[in-house]
Coordinates of C-alpha atoms and ligand atoms in Angstrom, one line a residue:
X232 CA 0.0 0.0 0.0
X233 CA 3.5 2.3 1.0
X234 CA 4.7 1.6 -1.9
X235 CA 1.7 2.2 -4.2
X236 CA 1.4 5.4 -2.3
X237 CA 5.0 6.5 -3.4
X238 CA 4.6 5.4 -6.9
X239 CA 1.6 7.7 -7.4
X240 CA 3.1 10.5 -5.8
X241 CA 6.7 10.0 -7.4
X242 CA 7.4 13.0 -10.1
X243 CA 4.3 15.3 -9.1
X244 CA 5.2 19.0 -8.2
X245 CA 4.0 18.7 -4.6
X246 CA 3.9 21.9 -2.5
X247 CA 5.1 25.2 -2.7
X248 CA 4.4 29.0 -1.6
X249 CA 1.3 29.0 -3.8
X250 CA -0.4 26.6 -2.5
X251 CA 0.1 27.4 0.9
X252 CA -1.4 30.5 0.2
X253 CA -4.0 29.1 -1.9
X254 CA -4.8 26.7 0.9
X255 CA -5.1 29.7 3.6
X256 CA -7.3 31.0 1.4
X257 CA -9.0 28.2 1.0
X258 CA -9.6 27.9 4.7
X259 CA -10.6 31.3 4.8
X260 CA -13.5 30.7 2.6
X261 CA -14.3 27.7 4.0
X262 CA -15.2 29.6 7.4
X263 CA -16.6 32.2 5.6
X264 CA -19.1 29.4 3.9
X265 CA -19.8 28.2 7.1
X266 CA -21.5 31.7 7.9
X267 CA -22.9 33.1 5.1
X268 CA -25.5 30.5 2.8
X269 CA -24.1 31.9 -0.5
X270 CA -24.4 29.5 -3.4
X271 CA -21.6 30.9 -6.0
X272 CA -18.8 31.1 -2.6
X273 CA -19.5 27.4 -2.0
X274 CA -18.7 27.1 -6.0
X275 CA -15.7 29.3 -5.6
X276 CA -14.3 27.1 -2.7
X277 CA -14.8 23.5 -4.5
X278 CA -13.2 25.0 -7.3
X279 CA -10.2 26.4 -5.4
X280 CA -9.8 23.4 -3.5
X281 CA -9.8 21.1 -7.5
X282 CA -7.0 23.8 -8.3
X283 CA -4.9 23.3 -5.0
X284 CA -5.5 19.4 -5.4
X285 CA -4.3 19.6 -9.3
X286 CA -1.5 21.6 -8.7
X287 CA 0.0 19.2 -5.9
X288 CA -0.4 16.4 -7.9
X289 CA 0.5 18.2 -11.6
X290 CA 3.5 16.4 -13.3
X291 CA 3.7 19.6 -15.5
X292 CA 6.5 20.8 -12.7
X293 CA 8.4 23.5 -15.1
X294 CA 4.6 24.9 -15.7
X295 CA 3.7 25.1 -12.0
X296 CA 7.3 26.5 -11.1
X297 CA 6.4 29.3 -13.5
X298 CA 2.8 29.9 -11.5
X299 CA 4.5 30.3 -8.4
X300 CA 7.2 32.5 -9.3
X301 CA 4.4 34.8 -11.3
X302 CA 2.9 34.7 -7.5
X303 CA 6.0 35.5 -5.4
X304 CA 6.9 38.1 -7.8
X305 CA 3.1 39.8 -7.2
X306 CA 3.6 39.2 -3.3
X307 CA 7.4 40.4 -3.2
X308 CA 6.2 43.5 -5.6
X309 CA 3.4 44.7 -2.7
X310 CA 5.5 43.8 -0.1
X311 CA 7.8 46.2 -1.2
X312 CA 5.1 48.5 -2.1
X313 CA 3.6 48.7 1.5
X314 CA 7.2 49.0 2.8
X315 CA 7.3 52.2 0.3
X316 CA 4.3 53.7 2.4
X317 CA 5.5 53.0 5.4
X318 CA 8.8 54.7 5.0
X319 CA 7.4 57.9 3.5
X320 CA 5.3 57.6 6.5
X321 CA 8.5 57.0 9.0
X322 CA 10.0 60.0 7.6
X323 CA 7.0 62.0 6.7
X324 CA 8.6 64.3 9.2
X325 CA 12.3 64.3 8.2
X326 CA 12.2 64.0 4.4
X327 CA 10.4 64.4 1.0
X328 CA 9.9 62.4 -1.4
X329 CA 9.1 63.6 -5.0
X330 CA 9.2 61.7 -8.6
X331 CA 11.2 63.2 -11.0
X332 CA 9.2 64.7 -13.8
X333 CA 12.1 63.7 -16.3
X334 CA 13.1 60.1 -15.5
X335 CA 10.4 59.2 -13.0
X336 CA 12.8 58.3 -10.1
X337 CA 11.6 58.7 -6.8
X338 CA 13.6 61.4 -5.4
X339 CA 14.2 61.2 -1.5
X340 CA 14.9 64.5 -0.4
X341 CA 16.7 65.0 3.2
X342 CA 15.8 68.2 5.2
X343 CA 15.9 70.2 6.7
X344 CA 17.4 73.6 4.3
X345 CA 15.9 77.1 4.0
X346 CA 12.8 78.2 3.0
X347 CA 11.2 78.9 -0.6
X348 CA 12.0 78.2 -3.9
X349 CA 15.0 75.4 -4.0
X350 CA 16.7 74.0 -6.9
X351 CA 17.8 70.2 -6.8
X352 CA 19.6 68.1 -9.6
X353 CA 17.9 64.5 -9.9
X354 CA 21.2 62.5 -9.3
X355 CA 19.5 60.0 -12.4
X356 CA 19.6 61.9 -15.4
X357 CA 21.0 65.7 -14.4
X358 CA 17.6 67.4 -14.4
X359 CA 17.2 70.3 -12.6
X360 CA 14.4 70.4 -10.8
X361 CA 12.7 73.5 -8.2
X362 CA 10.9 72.8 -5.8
X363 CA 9.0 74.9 -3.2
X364 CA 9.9 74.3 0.4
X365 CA 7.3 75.2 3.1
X366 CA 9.1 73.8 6.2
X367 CA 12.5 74.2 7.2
X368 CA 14.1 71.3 5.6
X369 CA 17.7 70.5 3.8
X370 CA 17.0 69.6 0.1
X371 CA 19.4 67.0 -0.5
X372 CA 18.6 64.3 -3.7
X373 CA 18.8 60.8 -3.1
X374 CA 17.7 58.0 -5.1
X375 CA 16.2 55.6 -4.4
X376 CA 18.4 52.5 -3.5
X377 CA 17.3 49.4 -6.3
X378 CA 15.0 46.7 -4.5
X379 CA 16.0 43.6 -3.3
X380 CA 14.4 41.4 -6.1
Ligands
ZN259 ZN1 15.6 62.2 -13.0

């Protein structure tokens, strides 16, 4: 029985991130159902729960590799989004940050410097850029350092 077991499992994918997030959200919807008598979620779940089933067992590996890298690179790219936010937030006080209107880099600008108008060069591609400064703050460019991929 072991051994039949192993044979029928040999060469299929198996588990990876995706399917431990599929399966959380699986479970989620699973409570969910529990509460709410809504036909199309019961649907939704079954279905979910064929995919997570299919993909565990797929021997198309190469093709499932490519699903979950297409997921991690969606999760890794709001993670680093919501990190964004929360360091403008951090340094709401302390900094600004401004996209460059020429190459579109996300400019961090140290303060705090004088008053007024203030003229910065985007360290990316030379532009000069003014800028208005209401609070006392040093205008220093800084790009962005490149994210971790
Ligand atoms: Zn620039």
């Amino acid at each position: 029985m072991i051994n039949r077991i192993y044979r029928f499992l040999k060469g299929r994918y198996g588990i990876d991130e995706l399917y431990r997030f599929m399966f959380y959200i699986y479970f989620i919807l699973v409570v969910i159902d529990f509460f709410i008598d809504f036909y199309p979620l019961t649907i939704i779940t079954f279905i979910l729960l064929i995919i997570i089933i299919y993909r565990s067992l797929s021997k198309n590996i190469s093709k499932r590799q490519k699903e979950n890298q297409l997921y991690l690179n969606i999760k890794n790219k709001i993670k680093n989004n919501f990190y964004d936010v929360k360091k403008k937030y951090n340094y709401r006080k302390t900094k600004i940050y401004k996209k460059c209107p020429k190459c579109k880099k996300t400019l961090r600008l140290d303060l705090p410097s004088k008053r007024g108008i203030n003229h910065v060069t985007c360290p990316n591609c030379k532009k000069k850029i003014t800028m208005l400064v209401l609070r006392k703050q040093k205008v220093e460019v800084i790009t962005n350092k490149k994210k971790k991929k």
